[in-house]
Amino acid sequence: MAQGRHTLMDPPIEELLDKVDSKFTLVALGSARARQVNSYYNSLGEGLGKVVPPQVASVSGKPVSIAFEEIAAGKATYTRPDPEEEAALAAAIADAAEAGLLAEAEAEAGNETADDGAQTAEVIAVLDVGGDDPAAS
């Protein structure tokens, strides 16, 4: 039988804030994951299979509620990039731009493909969604 909710928000905000370092991270993580869940439901009939399905069994069909339940369950997590690695990457990109290598690489890959790949890599870098079967929970 379903458990009764003790608050207006389930899971409670205090439980969610224990999983992240700030309320701003919670909002960013929740919204990014909710967009992925929404994309999954919108692409079901198309058979694309590029978006990770919801990782928890939820009574709510709303993407934001599902995202918060995944955060509370530890299925959707985040990692902070290392500032030293970012600085080294920025320096490498600047060096490549000076040498003219960056323009050649973008021309070969095509601007649309490079933009789509960058957005996908950015979302994957922000979210670390577990690969467990949600039905097994």
XYZ file of C-alpha atoms in Angstrom:
137
model
C 0.000 0.000 0.000
C 1.237 3.503 -0.744
C 2.741 5.506 2.078
C 1.023 8.709 3.114
C 2.876 11.931 2.499
C 3.808 13.909 5.591
C 4.649 17.120 3.765
C 3.507 18.931 0.656
C 6.763 17.986 -1.026
C 7.897 14.406 -1.152
C 10.835 13.846 -0.807
C 11.310 16.621 1.764
C 13.565 19.514 0.773
C 15.837 18.835 3.751
C 16.523 15.319 2.478
C 17.328 16.666 -0.986
C 19.664 19.352 0.377
C 21.623 16.642 2.212
C 22.457 15.085 -1.185
C 23.950 18.263 -2.709
C 26.226 21.082 -1.566
C 23.809 24.006 -2.115
C 20.261 24.829 -3.101
C 21.551 26.190 -6.407
C 23.135 22.836 -7.244
C 19.855 21.131 -6.357
C 17.938 23.365 -8.766
C 20.473 22.887 -11.574
C 20.656 19.105 -11.104
C 16.882 18.725 -10.770
C 16.100 20.834 -13.816
C 18.697 19.146 -16.017
C 17.460 15.679 -15.054
C 13.805 16.735 -15.461
C 14.603 17.859 -19.012
C 16.152 14.449 -19.710
C 13.107 12.627 -18.296
C 10.792 14.837 -20.363
C 12.854 14.132 -23.490
C 12.653 10.415 -22.762
C 8.851 10.488 -22.577
C 8.623 12.636 -25.718
C 10.847 10.262 -27.720
C 9.203 6.983 -26.695
C 7.366 6.475 -29.977
C 10.402 7.388 -32.061
C 12.636 4.604 -30.750
C 15.692 6.864 -30.414
C 16.940 5.421 -27.127
C 19.436 8.232 -26.506
C 17.960 9.478 -23.234
C 18.153 7.567 -19.953
C 14.698 6.511 -18.700
C 13.526 7.333 -15.162
C 15.571 5.415 -12.588
C 12.903 5.226 -9.861
C 9.367 3.917 -9.790
C 7.263 7.004 -9.141
C 3.573 7.574 -8.522
C 4.011 11.010 -10.066
C 4.217 11.421 -13.802
C 5.783 14.857 -13.599
C 9.420 15.122 -14.717
C 10.494 17.452 -11.873
C 9.001 15.138 -9.227
C 10.705 12.141 -10.823
C 14.011 14.046 -10.930
C 13.794 14.958 -7.230
C 12.945 11.352 -6.325
C 16.011 10.196 -8.269
C 18.193 12.715 -6.409
C 16.803 11.552 -3.058
C 17.444 7.907 -4.009
C 21.019 8.712 -5.080
C 20.352 7.699 -8.696
C 21.089 11.179 -10.138
C 24.304 12.721 -8.869
C 26.740 15.418 -9.909
C 30.468 15.966 -9.879
C 32.349 19.227 -9.669
C 35.036 19.683 -12.319
C 38.582 20.174 -11.067
C 39.625 23.845 -11.523
C 43.172 22.819 -12.450
C 41.912 20.505 -15.197
C 39.614 23.237 -16.533
C 42.509 25.708 -16.620
C 44.699 23.193 -18.460
C 41.915 22.496 -20.964
C 41.341 26.217 -21.536
C 45.086 26.708 -22.101
C 45.159 23.809 -24.563
C 42.201 25.246 -26.481
C 43.847 28.665 -26.569
C 47.087 27.132 -27.862
C 45.170 25.187 -30.516
C 43.300 28.334 -31.559
C 46.577 30.183 -31.958
C 47.970 27.402 -34.096
C 44.808 27.355 -36.233
C 44.060 23.746 -35.381
C 40.719 24.455 -33.748
C 39.188 26.006 -36.875
C 40.316 23.050 -38.978
C 38.819 20.530 -36.537
C 35.486 22.377 -36.470
C 35.426 22.582 -40.260
C 35.996 18.839 -40.562
C 33.368 17.901 -37.968
C 30.783 20.455 -39.113
C 29.401 23.127 -36.829
C 26.050 21.398 -36.174
C 27.667 18.138 -35.144
C 30.172 19.933 -32.916
C 27.415 21.911 -31.177
C 25.241 18.829 -30.570
C 28.220 16.881 -29.230
C 29.229 19.715 -26.921
C 25.727 19.976 -25.472
C 25.506 16.221 -24.980
C 28.934 16.109 -23.333
C 27.966 19.004 -21.060
C 24.808 17.244 -19.845
C 26.649 13.958 -19.368
C 29.369 15.750 -17.408
C 26.776 17.338 -15.110
C 24.678 14.248 -14.492
C 25.790 10.845 -13.397
C 22.676 8.709 -13.716
C 22.894 5.175 -12.367
C 22.351 2.265 -14.699
C 20.231 0.220 -12.301
C 16.861 -1.066 -13.427
C 14.134 1.135 -11.866
C 11.730 -1.818 -11.727
C 14.160 -3.663 -9.450
C 13.851 -0.978 -6.741
